[in-house]
Structure formats: C-alpha cells, structure tokens
Amino acid sequence: MLGALVTAALSVKGIFASGSSTAALGFITLPLVAALGAIPVAAWGAALGHVVLRWRGAVQSPPLVMVAALAVAAALPVMVAVEIARGLRLEAAVREVRDMDVAQLGRAFTDSPFKRDRYFLAALAQNPAAGAAVLERVAGLRDPELYEPMGSLWDVMGQNRKGIAVMRLVARHPNTDAATLAKLAAEPNAQVAVHELAANPKTPMPVLERWFNSTDYLVEWGLALNPITPQRVLQRLAASDNVHTRANLTTNKATPRESLDRLAQDADQNVARSAKQAIEQRRRSR
C-alpha cells in the first residue's frame, strides 16, 4: 500500500508539473502505475520482514533463503540512494548548462559525465548561446530516445514544460544551420520534428518543397509560421480546415494581405480577431 501511494503521489506531481495539453490523460493510467509501483515495494517489504524475523529467531529458513532475502531487502534502499544521488548531480549539471556561453557549451558536450543524457542535451539545445557547431553535433547523435517526449520529477526540464524531444528543440533553435536542418529532415524519425523543420526559416527550400502540398496538420502549422513559405502555399493554407493552421497564418508577416482579409471573416472568432489585429498592425507600420 505504501509503494502504491508513493508511486501515485509522484505520478500526480509529474502530471501537474507538465505543461503538455495531454498530461491529464495520465490520470487514466494512474491506478495501473500505482499497482506496478506496489509490486517491487511489496517484495522488498516481504524480504525485510523475513530478515527481521529470522534475526529474532521467530522463523527458520535455509541459509540461501536468508541471503536472498538480505539481497532483496538491501537492493531497494541502494537503488533509491543511487537514483537520488544521480538526480541531484544531473540537476546541478543542467543548471550549469543554462548559464554557459558558446565555448563552455562545446566543452560540456565533450567532457560532461552527462554528455549523452537527454535532459542534459535538452538543456544545451535550449540555451540561446548554443552555436551551430554544437547543435550539429547533437543532431548527429543516433539515440532513439532523443526523438521521444520527455518528463522528469527532477528539476531538469527548464522552460521545456511540454517535454519536447531533444531533436525538436534542435530543429527549432535559431542558431541551427541549414545543413543540420537538412540532415534532420533526412532522418528516419524526421516526422517527430516536422513541425519545427517546416517552421524554421533556415530550413533549405528543397526540403520545404516536399511539404508544400501536404495536409499533415503538423506540416501545415509549421509552413503557416515560416516567413519564407511561398505566397501560393500560404494562400492554400488560408483555406485549410485546421483552425490552428489559419491562426498561425495571422502571425506570419509574409501572409498575403488578401489571405488576411479572408481570415478576418473567418468563422472562428479567434482567427478573425487575430487577422484583424494583423491587418491593423500592418496599416500602422506604414
């Protein structure tokens, strides 16, 4: 029961700490997570109880059973201690990364004991000082976990409360160069970062051209934000069924005026209001 309660409490803490719009779905699986947490703690409690009773002479058991019970009883505290120590060291390393300059980031990528930890790499990819060279080196790593969403009970997420994958952070970084973006787009897992790649104005035009006729909502969202997206594509996106695509167009300074006029009459009030504000801002800037 104690294991289930602690696991459930930690899971709830993680859910509330997340900025993801789907974080609340974690409550659906909370009972299963709590049950899974109860199993190893129950085994530890049984082993510890046997050790205590054996030492008191209340029960008798073969020496091998006693050794096994001792091993299990000691394993959980040791594992918890190791994990806590590592978590605290990782927190400190991530805090240091946030304040590093471009040269220090390059050395950290090479020398840090956490140099292949995805939370450490995410902190590096969030640092505004990260240069194109170190971002290229991160993008060149072949770890599937770098394409996976992140979440942690430790204070290692920084501003990345939605748990965006490391490669998505690299793809959206303003210092990532065109060659690195092209390499990311050619990766088998490129779909994970397709929104960021489509939105980044440094993404080479030959890469963007692949998506000009795409109806994938992530591609549409990205292209609608990209100031180098051709006018004809922006005009097509203004007729998209996806409300977020149309809303993104109202923030793009390259969106044609006729498209903004159309969006100002949009059925969605938020899109229409945003389009009218964009039109007014352009009028004032003249």
PDB file of C-alpha atoms in Angstrom:
ATOM      1  CA  MET A   1       0.000   0.000   0.000  1.00  0.00           C
ATOM      2  CA  LEU A   2       2.842   2.378   0.822  1.00  0.00           C
ATOM      3  CA  GLY A   3       4.509   1.669  -2.537  1.00  0.00           C
ATOM      4  CA  ALA A   4       1.259   2.303  -4.402  1.00  0.00           C
ATOM      5  CA  LEU A   5       0.629   5.576  -2.555  1.00  0.00           C
ATOM      6  CA  VAL A   6       4.148   6.909  -3.097  1.00  0.00           C
ATOM      7  CA  THR A   7       4.114   5.951  -6.780  1.00  0.00           C
ATOM      8  CA  ALA A   8       0.699   7.552  -7.252  1.00  0.00           C
ATOM      9  CA  ALA A   9       1.832  10.740  -5.481  1.00  0.00           C
ATOM     10  CA  LEU A  10       4.943  11.025  -7.646  1.00  0.00           C
ATOM     11  CA  SER A  11       2.875  10.418 -10.788  1.00  0.00           C
ATOM     12  CA  VAL A  12       0.387  13.137  -9.827  1.00  0.00           C
ATOM     13  CA  LYS A  13       3.283  15.523  -9.158  1.00  0.00           C
ATOM     14  CA  GLY A  14       4.652  14.790 -12.636  1.00  0.00           C
ATOM     15  CA  ILE A  15       1.251  15.330 -14.253  1.00  0.00           C
ATOM     16  CA  PHE A  16       0.761  18.726 -12.619  1.00  0.00           C
ATOM     17  CA  ALA A  17       4.351  19.746 -13.413  1.00  0.00           C
ATOM     18  CA  SER A  18       3.870  19.046 -17.110  1.00  0.00           C
ATOM     19  CA  GLY A  19       2.760  21.795 -19.470  1.00  0.00           C
ATOM     20  CA  SER A  20       1.561  19.333 -22.099  1.00  0.00           C
ATOM     21  CA  SER A  21      -2.093  19.575 -23.131  1.00  0.00           C
ATOM     22  CA  THR A  22      -2.356  15.786 -22.864  1.00  0.00           C
ATOM     23  CA  ALA A  23      -0.791  15.495 -19.401  1.00  0.00           C
ATOM     24  CA  ALA A  24      -4.177  14.974 -17.754  1.00  0.00           C
ATOM     25  CA  LEU A  25      -4.511  11.684 -19.617  1.00  0.00           C
ATOM     26  CA  GLY A  26      -2.008  10.357 -17.104  1.00  0.00           C
ATOM     27  CA  PHE A  27      -4.817  10.150 -14.552  1.00  0.00           C
ATOM     28  CA  ILE A  28      -6.383   7.371 -16.650  1.00  0.00           C
ATOM     29  CA  THR A  29      -3.365   5.106 -16.194  1.00  0.00           C
ATOM     30  CA  LEU A  30      -2.690   6.218 -12.615  1.00  0.00           C
ATOM     31  CA  PRO A  31      -4.189   3.070 -10.990  1.00  0.00           C
ATOM     32  CA  LEU A  32      -2.039   0.822 -13.189  1.00  0.00           C
ATOM     33  CA  VAL A  33       1.082   2.864 -12.430  1.00  0.00           C
ATOM     34  CA  ALA A  34       0.326   2.681  -8.697  1.00  0.00           C
ATOM     35  CA  ALA A  35      -0.160  -1.088  -8.905  1.00  0.00           C
ATOM     36  CA  LEU A  36       3.141  -1.519 -10.736  1.00  0.00           C
ATOM     37  CA  GLY A  37       4.862   0.575  -8.075  1.00  0.00           C
ATOM     38  CA  ALA A  38       3.374  -1.568  -5.330  1.00  0.00           C
ATOM     39  CA  ILE A  39       4.888  -4.815  -6.615  1.00  0.00           C
ATOM     40  CA  PRO A  40       8.627  -4.176  -6.001  1.00  0.00           C
ATOM     41  CA  VAL A  41       7.918  -2.446  -2.679  1.00  0.00           C
ATOM     42  CA  ALA A  42       5.801  -5.415  -1.599  1.00  0.00           C
ATOM     43  CA  ALA A  43       8.665  -7.777  -2.459  1.00  0.00           C
ATOM     44  CA  TRP A  44      11.073  -5.558  -0.525  1.00  0.00           C
ATOM     45  CA  GLY A  45       8.751  -5.490   2.496  1.00  0.00           C
ATOM     46  CA  ALA A  46       8.350  -9.265   2.467  1.00  0.00           C
ATOM     47  CA  ALA A  47      12.125  -9.756   2.256  1.00  0.00           C
ATOM     48  CA  LEU A  48      12.807  -7.225   5.008  1.00  0.00           C
ATOM     49  CA  GLY A  49      10.183  -8.822   7.216  1.00  0.00           C
ATOM     50  CA  HIS A  50      11.747 -12.240   6.740  1.00  0.00           C
ATOM     51  CA  VAL A  51      15.208 -10.894   7.614  1.00  0.00           C
ATOM     52  CA  VAL A  52      13.935  -9.253  10.811  1.00  0.00           C
ATOM     53  CA  LEU A  53      12.004 -12.346  11.898  1.00  0.00           C
ATOM     54  CA  ARG A  54      14.976 -14.596  11.109  1.00  0.00           C
ATOM     55  CA  TRP A  55      17.316 -12.475  13.217  1.00  0.00           C
ATOM     56  CA  ARG A  56      14.813 -12.578  16.074  1.00  0.00           C
ATOM     57  CA  GLY A  57      14.587 -16.351  15.784  1.00  0.00           C
ATOM     58  CA  ALA A  58      10.861 -16.212  15.126  1.00  0.00           C
ATOM     59  CA  VAL A  59      11.204 -18.181  11.885  1.00  0.00           C
ATOM     60  CA  GLN A  60      13.640 -20.689  10.475  1.00  0.00           C
ATOM     61  CA  SER A  61      14.829 -20.823   6.864  1.00  0.00           C
ATOM     62  CA  PRO A  62      17.748 -22.223   4.836  1.00  0.00           C
ATOM     63  CA  PRO A  63      20.844 -20.005   4.617  1.00  0.00           C
ATOM     64  CA  LEU A  64      20.280 -19.407   0.895  1.00  0.00           C
ATOM     65  CA  VAL A  65      16.797 -18.049   1.587  1.00  0.00           C
ATOM     66  CA  MET A  66      18.240 -15.696   4.190  1.00  0.00           C
ATOM     67  CA  VAL A  67      20.917 -14.492   1.752  1.00  0.00           C
ATOM     68  CA  ALA A  68      18.315 -13.905  -0.944  1.00  0.00           C
ATOM     69  CA  ALA A  69      16.073 -12.003   1.475  1.00  0.00           C
ATOM     70  CA  LEU A  70      19.034  -9.860   2.584  1.00  0.00           C
ATOM     71  CA  ALA A  71      19.899  -9.070  -1.044  1.00  0.00           C
ATOM     72  CA  VAL A  72      16.324  -8.035  -1.866  1.00  0.00           C
ATOM     73  CA  ALA A  73      15.968  -6.031   1.348  1.00  0.00           C
ATOM     74  CA  ALA A  74      19.179  -4.125   0.633  1.00  0.00           C
ATOM     75  CA  ALA A  75      18.535  -3.638  -3.101  1.00  0.00           C
ATOM     76  CA  LEU A  76      15.692  -1.127  -2.919  1.00  0.00           C
ATOM     77  CA  PRO A  77      17.359   1.339  -0.498  1.00  0.00           C
ATOM     78  CA  VAL A  78      20.578   1.147  -2.519  1.00  0.00           C
ATOM     79  CA  MET A  79      18.748   1.754  -5.798  1.00  0.00           C
ATOM     80  CA  VAL A  80      16.835   4.702  -4.320  1.00  0.00           C
ATOM     81  CA  ALA A  81      20.024   6.219  -2.917  1.00  0.00           C
ATOM     82  CA  VAL A  82      21.850   5.830  -6.232  1.00  0.00           C
ATOM     83  CA  GLU A  83      18.960   7.367  -8.151  1.00  0.00           C
ATOM     84  CA  ILE A  84      18.673  10.312  -5.761  1.00  0.00           C
ATOM     85  CA  ALA A  85      22.413  10.972  -5.951  1.00  0.00           C
ATOM     86  CA  ARG A  86      22.362  10.838  -9.739  1.00  0.00           C
ATOM     87  CA  GLY A  87      19.273  13.043  -9.933  1.00  0.00           C
ATOM     88  CA  LEU A  88      20.815  15.724  -7.745  1.00  0.00           C
ATOM     89  CA  ARG A  89      24.029  15.681  -9.794  1.00  0.00           C
ATOM     90  CA  LEU A  90      22.024  15.909 -13.029  1.00  0.00           C
ATOM     91  CA  GLU A  91      20.047  18.868 -11.676  1.00  0.00           C
ATOM     92  CA  ALA A  92      23.307  20.663 -10.879  1.00  0.00           C
ATOM     93  CA  ALA A  93      24.743  19.896 -14.326  1.00  0.00           C
ATOM     94  CA  VAL A  94      21.599  21.171 -16.069  1.00  0.00           C
ATOM     95  CA  ARG A  95      21.671  24.398 -14.040  1.00  0.00           C
ATOM     96  CA  GLU A  96      25.267  24.966 -15.097  1.00  0.00           C
ATOM     97  CA  VAL A  97      24.404  24.433 -18.775  1.00  0.00           C
ATOM     98  CA  ARG A  98      21.723  27.119 -18.653  1.00  0.00           C
ATOM     99  CA  ASP A  99      24.359  29.762 -17.842  1.00  0.00           C
ATOM    100  CA  MET A 100      27.125  28.620 -20.207  1.00  0.00           C
ATOM    101  CA  ASP A 101      28.449  30.559 -23.177  1.00  0.00           C
ATOM    102  CA  VAL A 102      29.129  29.087 -26.604  1.00  0.00           C
ATOM    103  CA  ALA A 103      32.659  27.890 -25.765  1.00  0.00           C
ATOM    104  CA  GLN A 104      31.598  26.316 -22.466  1.00  0.00           C
ATOM    105  CA  LEU A 105      28.734  24.509 -24.176  1.00  0.00           C
ATOM    106  CA  GLY A 106      31.138  22.968 -26.652  1.00  0.00           C
ATOM    107  CA  ARG A 107      33.373  21.709 -23.865  1.00  0.00           C
ATOM    108  CA  ALA A 108      30.399  20.411 -21.878  1.00  0.00           C
ATOM    109  CA  PHE A 109      29.195  18.386 -24.858  1.00  0.00           C
ATOM    110  CA  THR A 110      32.604  16.709 -24.974  1.00  0.00           C
ATOM    111  CA  ASP A 111      33.597  16.434 -21.318  1.00  0.00           C
ATOM    112  CA  SER A 112      30.497  16.315 -19.103  1.00  0.00           C
ATOM    113  CA  PRO A 113      29.696  12.967 -17.435  1.00  0.00           C
ATOM    114  CA  PHE A 114      26.101  13.592 -18.566  1.00  0.00           C
ATOM    115  CA  LYS A 115      27.057  14.435 -22.154  1.00  0.00           C
ATOM    116  CA  ARG A 116      24.735  11.746 -23.575  1.00  0.00           C
ATOM    117  CA  ASP A 117      21.896  12.229 -21.111  1.00  0.00           C
ATOM    118  CA  ARG A 118      18.853  13.551 -22.971  1.00  0.00           C
ATOM    119  CA  TYR A 119      17.931  16.022 -20.223  1.00  0.00           C
ATOM    120  CA  PHE A 120      21.421  17.450 -20.310  1.00  0.00           C
ATOM    121  CA  LEU A 121      21.279  17.653 -24.120  1.00  0.00           C
ATOM    122  CA  ALA A 122      17.847  19.280 -23.948  1.00  0.00           C
ATOM    123  CA  ALA A 123      19.241  21.961 -21.636  1.00  0.00           C
ATOM    124  CA  LEU A 124      22.051  22.527 -24.114  1.00  0.00           C
ATOM    125  CA  ALA A 125      19.588  22.793 -27.028  1.00  0.00           C
ATOM    126  CA  GLN A 126      17.523  25.340 -25.069  1.00  0.00           C
ATOM    127  CA  ASN A 127      20.477  27.604 -24.344  1.00  0.00           C
ATOM    128  CA  PRO A 128      20.267  30.678 -26.622  1.00  0.00           C
ATOM    129  CA  ALA A 129      24.082  30.755 -26.755  1.00  0.00           C
ATOM    130  CA  ALA A 130      24.343  27.293 -28.336  1.00  0.00           C
ATOM    131  CA  GLY A 131      26.230  27.644 -31.621  1.00  0.00           C
ATOM    132  CA  ALA A 132      25.621  25.905 -34.916  1.00  0.00           C
ATOM    133  CA  ALA A 133      28.580  23.571 -34.376  1.00  0.00           C
ATOM    134  CA  VAL A 134      27.422  22.082 -31.076  1.00  0.00           C
ATOM    135  CA  LEU A 135      23.821  21.852 -32.314  1.00  0.00           C
ATOM    136  CA  GLU A 136      25.081  19.935 -35.334  1.00  0.00           C
ATOM    137  CA  ARG A 137      26.875  17.503 -33.025  1.00  0.00           C
ATOM    138  CA  VAL A 138      23.703  16.948 -31.004  1.00  0.00           C
ATOM    139  CA  ALA A 139      21.715  16.376 -34.193  1.00  0.00           C
ATOM    140  CA  GLY A 140      24.273  13.789 -35.279  1.00  0.00           C
ATOM    141  CA  LEU A 141      23.644  11.532 -32.277  1.00  0.00           C
ATOM    142  CA  ARG A 142      21.898   8.262 -33.104  1.00  0.00           C
ATOM    143  CA  ASP A 143      19.955   7.752 -29.892  1.00  0.00           C
ATOM    144  CA  PRO A 144      16.232   6.973 -30.468  1.00  0.00           C
ATOM    145  CA  GLU A 145      15.408   8.480 -27.050  1.00  0.00           C
ATOM    146  CA  LEU A 146      16.356  11.916 -28.386  1.00  0.00           C
ATOM    147  CA  TYR A 147      13.218  11.767 -30.530  1.00  0.00           C
ATOM    148  CA  GLU A 148      10.973  10.818 -27.605  1.00  0.00           C
ATOM    149  CA  PRO A 149       8.931  13.210 -25.416  1.00  0.00           C
ATOM    150  CA  MET A 150      10.491  13.902 -22.035  1.00  0.00           C
ATOM    151  CA  GLY A 151       9.287  14.108 -18.471  1.00  0.00           C
ATOM    152  CA  SER A 152      11.049  14.002 -15.117  1.00  0.00           C
ATOM    153  CA  LEU A 153      10.351  14.513 -11.430  1.00  0.00           C
ATOM    154  CA  TRP A 154      13.750  16.195 -11.144  1.00  0.00           C
ATOM    155  CA  ASP A 155      14.206  19.885 -11.904  1.00  0.00           C
ATOM    156  CA  VAL A 156      15.845  19.275 -15.280  1.00  0.00           C
ATOM    157  CA  MET A 157      13.200  20.457 -17.772  1.00  0.00           C
ATOM    158  CA  GLY A 158      13.891  24.194 -17.676  1.00  0.00           C
ATOM    159  CA  GLN A 159      11.388  26.063 -19.862  1.00  0.00           C
ATOM    160  CA  ASN A 160      10.567  22.845 -21.696  1.00  0.00           C
ATOM    161  CA  ARG A 161       7.468  22.102 -19.592  1.00  0.00           C
ATOM    162  CA  LYS A 162       5.770  20.344 -22.503  1.00  0.00           C
ATOM    163  CA  GLY A 163       8.558  17.788 -22.636  1.00  0.00           C
ATOM    164  CA  ILE A 164       9.515  18.462 -26.259  1.00  0.00           C
ATOM    165  CA  ALA A 165      12.018  15.939 -27.608  1.00  0.00           C
ATOM    166  CA  VAL A 166      15.673  16.937 -27.905  1.00  0.00           C
ATOM    167  CA  MET A 167      15.700  16.806 -31.719  1.00  0.00           C
ATOM    168  CA  ARG A 168      12.649  19.065 -31.862  1.00  0.00           C
ATOM    169  CA  LEU A 169      14.497  21.567 -29.664  1.00  0.00           C
ATOM    170  CA  VAL A 170      17.465  21.429 -32.045  1.00  0.00           C
ATOM    171  CA  ALA A 171      15.209  21.881 -35.080  1.00  0.00           C
ATOM    172  CA  ARG A 172      13.588  24.996 -33.604  1.00  0.00           C
ATOM    173  CA  HIS A 173      16.799  26.613 -32.317  1.00  0.00           C
ATOM    174  CA  PRO A 174      17.511  29.849 -34.260  1.00  0.00           C
ATOM    175  CA  ASN A 175      21.236  29.033 -34.442  1.00  0.00           C
ATOM    176  CA  THR A 176      20.790  25.638 -36.097  1.00  0.00           C
ATOM    177  CA  ASP A 177      22.166  25.968 -39.630  1.00  0.00           C
ATOM    178  CA  ALA A 178      20.626  24.855 -42.901  1.00  0.00           C
ATOM    179  CA  ALA A 179      22.873  21.819 -43.317  1.00  0.00           C
ATOM    180  CA  THR A 180      21.903  20.441 -39.906  1.00  0.00           C
ATOM    181  CA  LEU A 181      18.213  21.022 -40.582  1.00  0.00           C
ATOM    182  CA  ALA A 182      18.522  19.182 -43.897  1.00  0.00           C
ATOM    183  CA  LYS A 183      20.177  16.244 -42.136  1.00  0.00           C
ATOM    184  CA  LEU A 184      17.415  16.135 -39.533  1.00  0.00           C
ATOM    185  CA  ALA A 185      14.807  16.145 -42.283  1.00  0.00           C
ATOM    186  CA  ALA A 186      16.507  13.129 -43.863  1.00  0.00           C
ATOM    187  CA  GLU A 187      16.452  11.054 -40.668  1.00  0.00           C
ATOM    188  CA  PRO A 188      14.042   8.103 -40.402  1.00  0.00           C
ATOM    189  CA  ASN A 189      12.436   9.790 -37.370  1.00  0.00           C
ATOM    190  CA  ALA A 190      12.107  13.172 -39.078  1.00  0.00           C
ATOM    191  CA  GLN A 191       8.316  13.145 -38.646  1.00  0.00           C
ATOM    192  CA  VAL A 192       8.826  13.823 -34.934  1.00  0.00           C
ATOM    193  CA  ALA A 193      10.332  17.246 -35.709  1.00  0.00           C
ATOM    194  CA  VAL A 194       8.428  18.019 -38.912  1.00  0.00           C
ATOM    195  CA  HIS A 195       6.576  20.966 -37.351  1.00  0.00           C
ATOM    196  CA  GLU A 196       9.803  22.649 -36.242  1.00  0.00           C
ATOM    197  CA  LEU A 197      11.540  21.903 -39.537  1.00  0.00           C
ATOM    198  CA  ALA A 198       8.661  23.334 -41.561  1.00  0.00           C
ATOM    199  CA  ALA A 199       8.561  26.462 -39.389  1.00  0.00           C
ATOM    200  CA  ASN A 200      12.295  27.212 -39.348  1.00  0.00           C
ATOM    201  CA  PRO A 201      13.216  29.846 -41.961  1.00  0.00           C
ATOM    202  CA  LYS A 202      16.691  28.325 -42.217  1.00  0.00           C
ATOM    203  CA  THR A 203      15.339  25.015 -43.494  1.00  0.00           C
ATOM    204  CA  PRO A 204      16.503  24.713 -47.128  1.00  0.00           C
ATOM    205  CA  MET A 205      13.827  25.346 -49.732  1.00  0.00           C
ATOM    206  CA  PRO A 206      14.292  21.899 -51.374  1.00  0.00           C
ATOM    207  CA  VAL A 207      13.313  20.357 -48.023  1.00  0.00           C
ATOM    208  CA  LEU A 208      10.295  22.618 -47.601  1.00  0.00           C
ATOM    209  CA  GLU A 209       9.134  21.898 -51.143  1.00  0.00           C
ATOM    210  CA  ARG A 210       8.400  18.304 -50.171  1.00  0.00           C
ATOM    211  CA  TRP A 211       5.633  19.554 -47.888  1.00  0.00           C
ATOM    212  CA  PHE A 212       4.006  22.290 -49.971  1.00  0.00           C
ATOM    213  CA  ASN A 213       1.049  20.067 -50.840  1.00  0.00           C
ATOM    214  CA  SER A 214       0.925  18.196 -47.548  1.00  0.00           C
ATOM    215  CA  THR A 215      -2.246  18.131 -45.464  1.00  0.00           C
ATOM    216  CA  ASP A 216      -0.428  16.848 -42.377  1.00  0.00           C
ATOM    217  CA  TYR A 217      -1.531  19.235 -39.648  1.00  0.00           C
ATOM    218  CA  LEU A 218       1.976  19.496 -38.160  1.00  0.00           C
ATOM    219  CA  VAL A 219       3.403  20.436 -41.552  1.00  0.00           C
ATOM    220  CA  GLU A 220       0.628  22.959 -42.095  1.00  0.00           C
ATOM    221  CA  TRP A 221       1.227  24.563 -38.720  1.00  0.00           C
ATOM    222  CA  GLY A 222       4.925  24.909 -39.463  1.00  0.00           C
ATOM    223  CA  LEU A 223       4.602  26.228 -43.006  1.00  0.00           C
ATOM    224  CA  ALA A 224       1.998  28.734 -41.845  1.00  0.00           C
ATOM    225  CA  LEU A 225       4.568  30.224 -39.454  1.00  0.00           C
ATOM    226  CA  ASN A 226       7.530  30.220 -41.843  1.00  0.00           C
ATOM    227  CA  PRO A 227       8.217  33.635 -43.435  1.00  0.00           C
ATOM    228  CA  ILE A 228       9.913  32.023 -46.450  1.00  0.00           C
ATOM    229  CA  THR A 229       6.931  29.844 -47.350  1.00  0.00           C
ATOM    230  CA  PRO A 230       5.863  30.873 -50.892  1.00  0.00           C
ATOM    231  CA  GLN A 231       2.795  33.057 -51.237  1.00  0.00           C
ATOM    232  CA  ARG A 232       0.864  30.442 -53.182  1.00  0.00           C
ATOM    233  CA  VAL A 233       1.321  27.938 -50.355  1.00  0.00           C
ATOM    234  CA  LEU A 234       0.247  30.480 -47.739  1.00  0.00           C
ATOM    235  CA  GLN A 235      -2.849  31.195 -49.804  1.00  0.00           C
ATOM    236  CA  ARG A 236      -3.668  27.483 -49.906  1.00  0.00           C
ATOM    237  CA  LEU A 237      -3.198  27.212 -46.159  1.00  0.00           C
ATOM    238  CA  ALA A 238      -5.636  30.079 -45.602  1.00  0.00           C
ATOM    239  CA  ALA A 239      -8.339  27.701 -46.814  1.00  0.00           C
ATOM    240  CA  SER A 240      -7.233  24.867 -44.511  1.00  0.00           C
ATOM    241  CA  ASP A 241      -9.812  23.099 -42.393  1.00  0.00           C
ATOM    242  CA  ASN A 242      -7.422  23.253 -39.449  1.00  0.00           C
ATOM    243  CA  VAL A 243      -8.149  26.249 -37.249  1.00  0.00           C
ATOM    244  CA  HIS A 244      -4.610  26.326 -35.815  1.00  0.00           C
ATOM    245  CA  THR A 245      -3.135  26.497 -39.321  1.00  0.00           C
ATOM    246  CA  ARG A 246      -5.292  29.519 -40.092  1.00  0.00           C
ATOM    247  CA  ALA A 247      -4.443  31.096 -36.731  1.00  0.00           C
ATOM    248  CA  ASN A 248      -0.710  30.670 -37.370  1.00  0.00           C
ATOM    249  CA  LEU A 249      -1.043  32.484 -40.681  1.00  0.00           C
ATOM    250  CA  THR A 250      -2.228  35.609 -38.870  1.00  0.00           C
ATOM    251  CA  THR A 251       1.135  35.832 -37.080  1.00  0.00           C
ATOM    252  CA  ASN A 252       3.215  35.392 -40.248  1.00  0.00           C
ATOM    253  CA  LYS A 253       4.354  38.718 -41.719  1.00  0.00           C
ATOM    254  CA  ALA A 254       4.637  37.051 -45.129  1.00  0.00           C
ATOM    255  CA  THR A 255       0.955  36.097 -45.288  1.00  0.00           C
ATOM    256  CA  PRO A 256      -0.611  37.885 -48.301  1.00  0.00           C
ATOM    257  CA  ARG A 257      -2.975  40.722 -47.495  1.00  0.00           C
ATOM    258  CA  GLU A 258      -5.807  39.088 -49.427  1.00  0.00           C
ATOM    259  CA  SER A 259      -5.405  35.999 -47.267  1.00  0.00           C
ATOM    260  CA  LEU A 260      -5.572  38.114 -44.130  1.00  0.00           C
ATOM    261  CA  ASP A 261      -8.721  39.782 -45.442  1.00  0.00           C
ATOM    262  CA  ARG A 262     -10.228  36.349 -45.909  1.00  0.00           C
ATOM    263  CA  LEU A 263      -9.146  35.235 -42.445  1.00  0.00           C
ATOM    264  CA  ALA A 264     -10.646  38.397 -40.947  1.00  0.00           C
ATOM    265  CA  GLN A 265     -14.021  36.937 -41.977  1.00  0.00           C
ATOM    266  CA  ASP A 266     -13.192  33.501 -40.590  1.00  0.00           C
ATOM    267  CA  ALA A 267     -15.906  31.504 -38.865  1.00  0.00           C
ATOM    268  CA  ASP A 268     -13.630  31.095 -35.860  1.00  0.00           C
ATOM    269  CA  GLN A 269     -13.775  34.279 -33.806  1.00  0.00           C
ATOM    270  CA  ASN A 270     -10.224  33.970 -32.505  1.00  0.00           C
ATOM    271  CA  VAL A 271      -8.811  33.604 -36.016  1.00  0.00           C
ATOM    272  CA  ALA A 272     -10.893  36.518 -37.293  1.00  0.00           C
ATOM    273  CA  ARG A 273      -9.830  38.756 -34.397  1.00  0.00           C
ATOM    274  CA  SER A 274      -6.155  37.851 -34.828  1.00  0.00           C
ATOM    275  CA  ALA A 275      -6.334  38.542 -38.578  1.00  0.00           C
ATOM    276  CA  LYS A 276      -7.917  41.947 -37.999  1.00  0.00           C
ATOM    277  CA  GLN A 277      -5.177  42.790 -35.496  1.00  0.00           C
ATOM    278  CA  ALA A 278      -2.516  41.761 -38.038  1.00  0.00           C
ATOM    279  CA  ILE A 279      -4.128  43.973 -40.694  1.00  0.00           C
ATOM    280  CA  GLU A 280      -4.216  46.898 -38.275  1.00  0.00           C
ATOM    281  CA  GLN A 281      -0.577  46.392 -37.298  1.00  0.00           C
ATOM    282  CA  ARG A 282       0.481  46.423 -40.953  1.00  0.00           C
ATOM    283  CA  ARG A 283      -1.502  49.606 -41.529  1.00  0.00           C
ATOM    284  CA  ARG A 284       0.187  51.308 -38.581  1.00  0.00           C
ATOM    285  CA  SER A 285       3.651  50.178 -39.627  1.00  0.00           C
ATOM    286  CA  ARG A 286       3.238  52.020 -42.916  1.00  0.00           C
TER     287      ARG A 286
END
